[in-house]
Amino acid sequence: MYSFFFRFKKLYNEQIVYMVNDKNRKKLPLILFELLRYMILKKDTPQNYIKYGGYKKGADTTELIKYIPGATFDKFRSKHLNDKRYLFQVENKWELNRKLFASGLKTSDIICKIEKGKIVLPSDEKETTISALVSRIKEDFVIKPIADSAQGNGLEFVCYSQATNLYTILSKYIENSYTTPVLLEYKIKQHKDISELYPIAVNTIRIDTFLRLDGRVNIFGSTLRTGRNGRKVDNWSGRSGGIAVKIDLETGCLDKVGLDYYLNNYKSHPDTGTTFNSYPVPYFNEVKAMVKKAARCFPKVRSIGWDVAIAENGPLIIEGNSDYSLQIQACTGPYLLNKVFTGAMKQELLSIKKGKKYEKHFVC
């Protein structure tokens, strides 16, 4: 019940209000008629109609059926793909980092975790003191929740040269760590080509993987997310205002147009003027190989959306998301037209009792 009200509140605050105030929308009676028709025919919540711009003038609502319903996929993923007993391995950034590091994969450079009043180092998992920790830190760093930091919530950026009292800053987090454990990570120095798009935030790649029952790993889609308006986060949401651009999985280059959360188009970044069309993403082949290897580390969590940064010397994994949103389709295109997605789902449904009931949602 809490989840339902949280989702509705988010939908209302970020999308319904915007839709009603959009000067380019259809008339409200028509919107209500189309919305109800979509819900009846698709047996889905109204989110897809709103998320994918069905309310905009000239929008063809028949195109909406090609988008995978997010709520339906969430239920399917939770029931059949991602075992809830193992989600902590992905969602807990400390556990994720340990598992990936043990597999030889590059991750964020963690300084320590602060949990239950204790400061623990990643190298040997031994405790240290706040004084010893302060003496170790010599660079800018980020403090983030070990879990539940969606859309940049709970992040604090600390500039080492301007921090007058690290002891006080860290003491606050130690005191609160019984309810909100955190990680300290050194700030990522991103590749200069990614900084040219937007230098203030670490602009990350969202790339989703699916681990099939036969051990193959499919990549369904990928976008590059950039910050804007002076924000230090790149999150693609109504609140953060970021821009997402499709990455061609074959060429590793950006699409012609980027989109904000409300589907407004941008041929170039509004802050830097850098053109998106055919802009090459450094190390993209390495990114694909990295997330495929990472996906195999979690055989019980088979559907993961990865956030990957491009550092000066190559890609590194920032986090994994076992409940990532399929709104990535707004940039990559509808997943019902994605042959990799529909092929993987068709095979998956054959192994599931009563899998046929999902065919109309996931298979052409």
Coordinates of C-alpha atoms in Angstrom, one line a residue:
M1 CA 0.0 0.0 0.0
Y2 CA 2.8 2.4 0.9
S3 CA 4.5 1.6 -2.5
F4 CA 1.3 2.4 -4.3
F5 CA 0.8 5.8 -2.6
F6 CA 4.5 6.6 -3.1
R7 CA 4.3 5.8 -6.8
F8 CA 1.1 7.8 -7.2
K9 CA 2.6 10.8 -5.4
K10 CA 5.7 10.7 -7.6
L11 CA 3.5 10.4 -10.7
Y12 CA 1.3 13.3 -9.6
N13 CA 4.2 15.6 -8.6
E14 CA 6.5 14.9 -11.6
Q15 CA 4.1 14.2 -14.5
I16 CA 0.4 14.9 -14.0
V17 CA 0.9 18.5 -12.9
Y18 CA 3.3 19.0 -15.8
M19 CA 0.8 17.4 -18.3
V20 CA -2.1 19.6 -17.1
N21 CA 0.0 22.7 -17.5
D22 CA 1.6 21.7 -20.8
K23 CA 0.4 24.2 -23.5
N24 CA 1.0 21.6 -26.2
R25 CA -1.4 19.1 -24.7
K26 CA -4.7 17.8 -26.1
K27 CA -8.0 19.0 -24.5
L28 CA -8.6 17.4 -21.1
P29 CA -11.8 15.5 -22.1
L30 CA -9.9 13.8 -25.0
I31 CA -7.0 13.0 -22.6
L32 CA -9.3 11.4 -20.1
F33 CA -11.1 9.4 -22.9
E34 CA -7.8 8.2 -24.4
L35 CA -6.3 7.4 -21.0
L36 CA -9.3 5.3 -19.9
R37 CA -9.3 3.5 -23.3
Y38 CA -5.6 2.7 -22.9
M39 CA -6.1 1.4 -19.3
I40 CA -8.9 -0.9 -20.4
L41 CA -7.3 -2.2 -23.6
K42 CA -3.8 -2.6 -22.1
K43 CA -4.9 -3.5 -18.6
D44 CA -2.2 -1.2 -17.3
T45 CA -1.9 1.9 -15.1
P46 CA -2.0 5.3 -16.7
Q47 CA 1.7 5.9 -16.4
N48 CA 2.7 4.8 -19.9
Y49 CA 0.1 7.2 -21.5
I50 CA 1.6 10.1 -19.5
K51 CA 5.3 9.0 -19.6
Y52 CA 5.5 8.5 -23.3
G53 CA 3.6 11.7 -24.2
G54 CA 0.2 10.3 -25.3
Y55 CA -1.4 13.5 -24.1
K56 CA 0.6 15.8 -26.5
K57 CA -1.0 17.2 -29.6
G58 CA -0.5 15.0 -32.6
A59 CA 0.6 12.0 -30.5
D60 CA -0.6 8.7 -31.9
T61 CA -1.9 6.7 -29.0
T62 CA -1.7 3.4 -30.9
E63 CA 2.1 3.7 -30.6
L64 CA 1.8 3.4 -26.8
I65 CA 1.0 -0.3 -27.0
K66 CA 4.5 -0.9 -28.2
Y67 CA 6.0 0.3 -24.9
I68 CA 6.4 -2.4 -22.2
P69 CA 4.1 -1.5 -19.3
G70 CA 6.4 -0.7 -16.4
A71 CA 4.2 -1.9 -13.6
T72 CA 3.6 -5.3 -15.4
F73 CA 7.3 -5.8 -16.0
D74 CA 8.1 -4.8 -12.3
K75 CA 5.8 -7.6 -11.1
F76 CA 7.1 -10.1 -13.6
R77 CA 10.7 -9.3 -12.7
S78 CA 10.0 -9.5 -9.0
K79 CA 8.3 -12.9 -9.3
H80 CA 10.3 -14.6 -11.9
L81 CA 13.7 -13.0 -12.5
N82 CA 15.1 -11.4 -9.4
D83 CA 15.1 -13.5 -6.2
K84 CA 14.3 -11.0 -3.3
R85 CA 16.6 -13.0 -1.0
Y86 CA 19.6 -11.9 -3.1
L87 CA 18.7 -8.3 -3.9
F88 CA 21.0 -7.0 -1.2
Q89 CA 23.9 -8.2 -3.2
V90 CA 23.1 -5.6 -5.9
E91 CA 21.2 -2.9 -4.0
N92 CA 23.8 -2.6 -1.1
K93 CA 26.6 -0.7 -2.7
W94 CA 29.2 -2.1 -0.2
E95 CA 28.2 -5.7 -1.0
L96 CA 28.1 -4.9 -4.8
N97 CA 31.5 -3.4 -4.7
R98 CA 33.0 -6.3 -2.8
K99 CA 31.6 -8.9 -5.2
L100 CA 32.6 -7.0 -8.4
F101 CA 36.1 -6.2 -7.1
A102 CA 36.6 -9.9 -6.3
S103 CA 35.7 -10.6 -10.0
G104 CA 38.3 -8.1 -11.2
L105 CA 35.9 -5.4 -12.2
K106 CA 36.5 -1.7 -11.7
T107 CA 34.2 0.1 -9.3
S108 CA 33.9 3.3 -7.4
D109 CA 36.9 4.0 -5.2
I110 CA 35.4 3.4 -1.7
I111 CA 37.1 5.1 1.2
C112 CA 35.0 3.4 3.9
K113 CA 31.6 2.6 5.1
I114 CA 30.0 4.1 8.2
E115 CA 27.4 1.7 9.8
K116 CA 26.1 1.2 13.3
G117 CA 28.5 3.7 14.7
K118 CA 31.5 2.0 13.1
I119 CA 33.9 3.1 10.4
V120 CA 35.0 0.1 8.3
L121 CA 37.7 0.1 5.6
P122 CA 37.2 -1.8 2.4
S123 CA 40.7 -3.4 2.1
D124 CA 40.5 -5.7 5.2
E125 CA 37.1 -4.7 6.6
K126 CA 38.8 -3.6 9.8
E127 CA 37.5 -0.7 11.9
T128 CA 39.3 2.5 12.1
T129 CA 38.8 5.8 14.1
I130 CA 37.4 9.0 12.9
S131 CA 40.8 10.7 13.5
A132 CA 42.6 8.1 11.4
L133 CA 40.0 8.5 8.7
V134 CA 40.4 12.3 8.6
S135 CA 44.1 11.9 8.2
R136 CA 43.7 9.5 5.3
I137 CA 41.4 11.8 3.2
K138 CA 43.3 14.2 0.9
E139 CA 40.9 14.6 -2.0
D140 CA 37.3 15.5 -2.8
F141 CA 34.8 12.8 -1.9
V142 CA 31.1 11.9 -1.9
I143 CA 29.0 10.6 0.9
K144 CA 26.0 8.5 -0.2
P145 CA 23.6 6.0 1.4
I146 CA 24.6 2.4 1.1
A147 CA 21.2 1.7 -0.3
D148 CA 18.2 3.7 -1.5
S149 CA 20.0 6.7 -3.2
A150 CA 17.7 6.7 -6.2
Q151 CA 17.8 10.0 -8.3
G152 CA 20.7 11.3 -6.2
N153 CA 18.8 11.3 -2.9
G154 CA 21.0 11.7 0.2
L155 CA 24.2 12.5 -1.7
E156 CA 26.6 15.0 -0.2
F157 CA 29.6 16.3 -2.1
V158 CA 32.6 17.3 0.0
C159 CA 35.3 19.5 -1.4
Y160 CA 38.4 18.7 0.6
S161 CA 40.1 22.1 0.1
Q162 CA 37.0 23.9 1.4
A163 CA 36.0 21.6 4.2
T164 CA 37.0 23.4 7.3
N165 CA 36.1 20.6 9.7
L166 CA 35.9 17.1 8.3
Y167 CA 35.7 15.7 11.9
T168 CA 32.4 17.5 12.4
I169 CA 31.0 16.4 9.1
L170 CA 31.9 12.8 9.6
S171 CA 30.7 12.8 13.2
K172 CA 27.2 13.7 12.0
Y173 CA 27.1 10.6 9.7
I174 CA 28.5 8.3 12.4
E175 CA 25.7 9.5 14.8
N176 CA 23.0 8.8 12.1
S177 CA 24.6 5.6 10.8
Y178 CA 22.4 3.3 13.0
T179 CA 19.4 4.2 10.8
T180 CA 21.2 5.5 7.6
P181 CA 24.5 3.7 6.9
V182 CA 26.6 5.5 4.3
L183 CA 29.6 5.1 2.0
L184 CA 32.5 7.5 1.4
E185 CA 33.8 7.4 -2.1
Y186 CA 36.5 9.5 -3.8
K187 CA 35.0 11.8 -6.5
I188 CA 35.3 10.3 -9.9
K189 CA 37.6 12.1 -12.4
Q190 CA 35.6 11.5 -15.6
H191 CA 36.9 11.3 -19.1
K192 CA 37.4 14.7 -20.8
D193 CA 35.1 13.7 -23.7
I194 CA 32.3 13.1 -21.3
S195 CA 33.0 16.3 -19.4
E196 CA 32.7 18.2 -22.7
L197 CA 29.0 17.3 -22.7
Y198 CA 28.5 18.6 -19.1
P199 CA 31.4 19.1 -16.7
I200 CA 29.7 19.7 -13.4
A201 CA 28.2 16.2 -12.9
V202 CA 29.6 12.8 -13.4
N203 CA 27.5 11.8 -16.5
T204 CA 26.8 8.1 -16.3
I205 CA 25.7 5.4 -18.7
R206 CA 22.5 3.4 -17.8
I207 CA 22.8 0.0 -19.5
D208 CA 20.4 -2.8 -18.7
T209 CA 21.4 -6.5 -18.8
F210 CA 19.4 -9.7 -18.7
L211 CA 21.0 -13.0 -17.7
R212 CA 19.3 -15.8 -19.6
L213 CA 18.9 -19.3 -18.2
D214 CA 21.5 -20.6 -20.6
G215 CA 24.1 -18.2 -19.2
R216 CA 24.0 -15.7 -22.1
V217 CA 23.8 -12.0 -21.2
N218 CA 21.6 -9.7 -23.3
I219 CA 21.8 -5.9 -23.4
F220 CA 18.5 -4.4 -24.2
G221 CA 19.4 -0.7 -24.3
S222 CA 21.7 2.1 -23.2
T223 CA 21.6 5.8 -22.6
L224 CA 24.0 8.5 -21.5
R225 CA 22.5 10.7 -18.8
T226 CA 23.9 14.2 -18.3
G227 CA 23.2 16.8 -15.7
R228 CA 22.2 20.4 -16.5
N229 CA 21.5 23.8 -14.9
G230 CA 24.5 23.6 -12.6
R231 CA 23.4 20.5 -10.8
K232 CA 26.0 18.0 -9.6
V233 CA 23.8 14.9 -10.4
D234 CA 22.9 13.5 -13.8
N235 CA 19.6 11.9 -12.8
W236 CA 16.9 11.8 -15.4
S237 CA 13.9 13.0 -13.4
G238 CA 11.4 15.8 -13.2
R239 CA 13.2 17.1 -10.1
S240 CA 16.8 16.9 -11.3
G241 CA 16.1 18.0 -14.9
G242 CA 18.8 15.9 -16.5
I243 CA 18.9 14.9 -20.2
A244 CA 19.2 11.3 -21.5
V245 CA 20.5 10.4 -25.0
K246 CA 20.3 7.0 -26.6
I247 CA 23.6 5.2 -27.3
D248 CA 23.8 3.1 -30.4
L249 CA 24.8 -0.4 -29.1
E250 CA 26.8 -1.2 -32.2
T251 CA 28.7 2.1 -32.8
G252 CA 28.9 3.4 -29.3
C253 CA 27.8 6.9 -30.5
L254 CA 25.0 9.1 -29.3
D255 CA 21.7 9.6 -31.1
K256 CA 20.7 12.8 -32.8
V257 CA 18.4 13.9 -30.0
G258 CA 18.4 13.9 -26.3
L259 CA 15.3 14.0 -24.1
D260 CA 14.5 15.4 -20.7
Y261 CA 12.0 13.7 -18.4
Y262 CA 9.1 15.5 -20.1
L263 CA 10.2 14.3 -23.5
N264 CA 11.4 17.8 -24.7
N265 CA 14.0 17.3 -27.5
Y266 CA 17.5 18.7 -27.5
K267 CA 19.9 18.4 -30.4
S268 CA 22.7 19.7 -28.2
H269 CA 23.3 20.2 -24.5
P270 CA 21.6 23.4 -23.5
D271 CA 24.4 24.3 -21.1
T272 CA 27.5 23.5 -23.1
G273 CA 26.2 23.6 -26.7
T274 CA 27.9 20.2 -27.4
T275 CA 26.0 18.5 -30.3
F276 CA 24.8 15.0 -29.5
N277 CA 24.6 13.5 -33.0
S278 CA 27.2 10.8 -33.5
Y279 CA 29.2 11.9 -30.5
P280 CA 31.4 8.9 -29.6
V281 CA 31.2 7.5 -26.0
P282 CA 34.8 6.5 -25.0
Y283 CA 35.4 2.9 -24.1
F284 CA 31.9 1.8 -25.0
N285 CA 32.9 -1.7 -26.1
E286 CA 34.7 -2.1 -22.7
V287 CA 31.4 -0.9 -21.0
K288 CA 29.4 -3.7 -22.7
A289 CA 32.0 -6.4 -21.8
M290 CA 32.1 -5.1 -18.2
V291 CA 28.4 -5.2 -17.5
K292 CA 28.0 -8.6 -19.2
K293 CA 30.7 -10.0 -16.8
A294 CA 29.1 -8.2 -13.9
A295 CA 25.7 -9.7 -14.7
R296 CA 27.1 -13.2 -14.4
C297 CA 28.2 -12.4 -10.8
F298 CA 24.5 -12.3 -9.8
P299 CA 22.8 -15.5 -11.1
K300 CA 19.8 -14.9 -8.7
V301 CA 19.3 -11.3 -9.8
R302 CA 19.0 -11.6 -13.6
S303 CA 17.6 -8.2 -14.6
I304 CA 19.8 -5.3 -13.6
G305 CA 20.2 -1.7 -14.7
W306 CA 23.8 -0.7 -14.4
D307 CA 25.2 2.8 -13.8
V308 CA 28.6 3.1 -15.4
A309 CA 31.0 6.1 -15.3
I310 CA 33.7 6.7 -17.9
A311 CA 36.8 7.7 -15.9
E312 CA 40.0 9.0 -17.3
N313 CA 41.4 5.5 -17.7
G314 CA 38.3 3.6 -18.6
P315 CA 34.8 2.6 -17.3
L316 CA 33.9 1.7 -13.8
I317 CA 30.6 0.5 -12.3
I318 CA 29.0 2.9 -9.8
E319 CA 25.9 0.8 -8.9
G320 CA 23.4 -1.7 -10.0
N321 CA 19.6 -1.4 -9.8
S322 CA 17.4 -4.5 -9.5
D323 CA 14.2 -2.5 -9.9
Y324 CA 15.3 0.0 -12.6
S325 CA 12.6 1.8 -14.6
L326 CA 11.7 0.8 -18.1
Q327 CA 11.2 4.4 -18.9
I328 CA 14.6 4.0 -20.7
Q329 CA 12.3 3.1 -23.6
A330 CA 11.5 6.8 -24.1
C331 CA 15.1 7.2 -25.4
T332 CA 15.9 3.7 -26.8
G333 CA 12.6 3.1 -28.5
P334 CA 9.7 0.7 -27.5
Y335 CA 11.0 -2.6 -26.2
L336 CA 8.2 -4.4 -28.1
L337 CA 10.1 -3.4 -31.3
N338 CA 13.4 -4.5 -29.7
K339 CA 14.1 -8.0 -31.1
V340 CA 16.7 -8.8 -28.5
F341 CA 14.2 -8.1 -25.7
T342 CA 11.2 -9.9 -27.3
G343 CA 13.4 -12.9 -28.2
A344 CA 14.8 -13.2 -24.7
M345 CA 11.3 -12.9 -23.2
K346 CA 9.8 -15.4 -25.6
Q347 CA 12.4 -18.0 -24.5
E348 CA 12.0 -17.1 -20.8
L349 CA 8.3 -17.5 -20.9
L350 CA 8.6 -21.0 -22.2
S351 CA 10.2 -22.0 -18.9
I352 CA 7.6 -20.3 -16.7
K353 CA 4.3 -22.0 -15.7
K354 CA 1.5 -19.9 -17.0
G355 CA 4.0 -17.8 -18.9
K356 CA 1.6 -17.3 -21.8
K357 CA -0.3 -14.6 -19.9
Y358 CA 2.7 -12.3 -20.3
E359 CA 3.1 -12.9 -24.0
K360 CA 0.8 -10.0 -25.0
H361 CA 2.9 -7.6 -22.9
F362 CA 6.4 -8.8 -23.7
V363 CA 6.3 -10.6 -27.1
C364 CA 5.1 -9.2 -30.4

